[in-house]
C-alpha angles and dihedrals in degrees: 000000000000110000092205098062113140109207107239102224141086155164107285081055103048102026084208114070144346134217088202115106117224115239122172105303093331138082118221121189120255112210117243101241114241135197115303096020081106111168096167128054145183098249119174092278096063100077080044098056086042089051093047084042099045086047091047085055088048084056098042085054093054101053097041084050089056085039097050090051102044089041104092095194089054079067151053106281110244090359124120106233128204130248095240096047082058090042088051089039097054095046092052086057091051095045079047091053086040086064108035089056085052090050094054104047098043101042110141092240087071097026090059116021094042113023095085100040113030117058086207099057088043090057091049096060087045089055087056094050089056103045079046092052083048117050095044088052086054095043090049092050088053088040082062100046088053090041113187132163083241087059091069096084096045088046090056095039087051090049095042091050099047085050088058103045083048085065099042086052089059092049099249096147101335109171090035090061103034092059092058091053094043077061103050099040086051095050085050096071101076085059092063088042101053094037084058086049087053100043104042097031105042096145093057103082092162095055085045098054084046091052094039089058106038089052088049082052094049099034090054093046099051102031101040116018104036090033084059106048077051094055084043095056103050087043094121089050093046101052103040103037115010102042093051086087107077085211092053090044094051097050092043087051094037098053088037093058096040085057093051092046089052096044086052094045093053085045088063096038087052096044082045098053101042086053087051090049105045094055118112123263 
């Protein structure tokens, strides 16, 4: 493979990213980095820092469990509420911080104006990888010790993902992989949203079916339709060049068709639940 290949595309084709870097008044293409230009690597600090990252998460869940319990708003006012329904409630906030950290570090603003250019942005995306790395490692631990056959999905989403984020590490397609996760860590926020809303709020049918819909509407959006017209957009990449790893082929397919499955799940559960609402008292 050529080294100095320039990736073809930007941002007047696609309306969503560029892989040009801004410089003065003039743009100057950034490379596309391909396999072996490896500028990161997995020294032996790097277990050490997973293993510090993945035991801060393990704190984080304690304490937004305590808080969660002790917080009256996070609640149904004057209702005894059950243990597990704190236990789920204060899990979904961490999977919610999980993603929001992800988002940020990874936005595109930083992922493709500074990460060529700026050591310390670079070093913020990798950050992300990491506490991403982390705290799926860590999810996927606690996963096996509940183990559930619902867990399965879960299981294989948490170990695609970290395999992902391992390449990205490595600079195999970086910024080509990070953006997709960027997208579907960002359609997943209306899901949290929407679970707190069902768990904490399990009287308020009307503010359920809103939600319901509204996070059909933004995870559809986000996880098929814009990660599409990214896939779209680096085709001719990802054909020729990324899928020609069978590893690489599998996750992408793997996380694509587990996006469709859920957009289509929320699409029955809205459609359920409007029919449920419209009918007459």
């Amino acid at each position: 493979m050529n080294e100095s290949y320039i990736c073809p595309w930007n941002i007047e084709d696609t309306f969503l990213y560029s892989y040009r870097c801004r410089v003065g008044d003039e743009y100057t293409e950034s490379p596309l980095v391909v396999p072996n230009a490896k500028q990161n690597s997995l020294s032996i600090n790097t277990p050490i820092l997973l293993f510090i990252l993945a035991y801060g998460w393990n704190i984080i869940s304690y304490y937004t469990y305590l808080y969660v319990r002790r917080c009256k708003w996070l609640t149904i006012p004057n209702t005894p509420i059950h243990q597990k329904t704190i236990a789920d409630i204060s899990k979904n906030i961490v999977h919610f911080i999980n993603a929001f950290v992800c988002v940020a570090t990874m936005h595109p603003s930083i992922l493709y104006v500074h990460d060529n250019q700026d050591a310390f942005h670079r070093q913020v995306v990798n950050l992300g990888i990491l506490s991403s790395v982390a705290f799926y490692l860590y999810d996927t631990v606690r996963l096996f010790q509940r183990f559930q056959t619902a867990n399965i999905a879960y299981i294989v989403h948490h170990i695609t993902t970290v395999s992902w984020l391992y390449y990205a590490w490595i600079d195999y397609y970086r910024q080509l992989i990070l953006y997709a996760v960027y997208l579907l860590e960002y359609s997943n926020f209306m899901l949290y949203v929407s679970y707190h809303i069902l768990k904490a709020y399990p009287t308020h049918k009307l503010l359920q079916t809103v939600s319901e819909c509204f996070q059909f509407v933004w995870y559809g959006y986000f996880r098929t339709i814009r990660l599409t017209i990214h896939l779209i957009a680096v085709r001719g990449v990802l054909f020729t060049e990324v899928f020609q790893s069978v590893p690489m082929f599998v996750m992408f397919g793997i996380l694509y068709v587990m996006g469709l499955y859920w957009t289509y799940k929320l699409y029955c559960k809205c459609v359920r639940l409007l029919s449920v609402s419209s009918k007459p008292l």
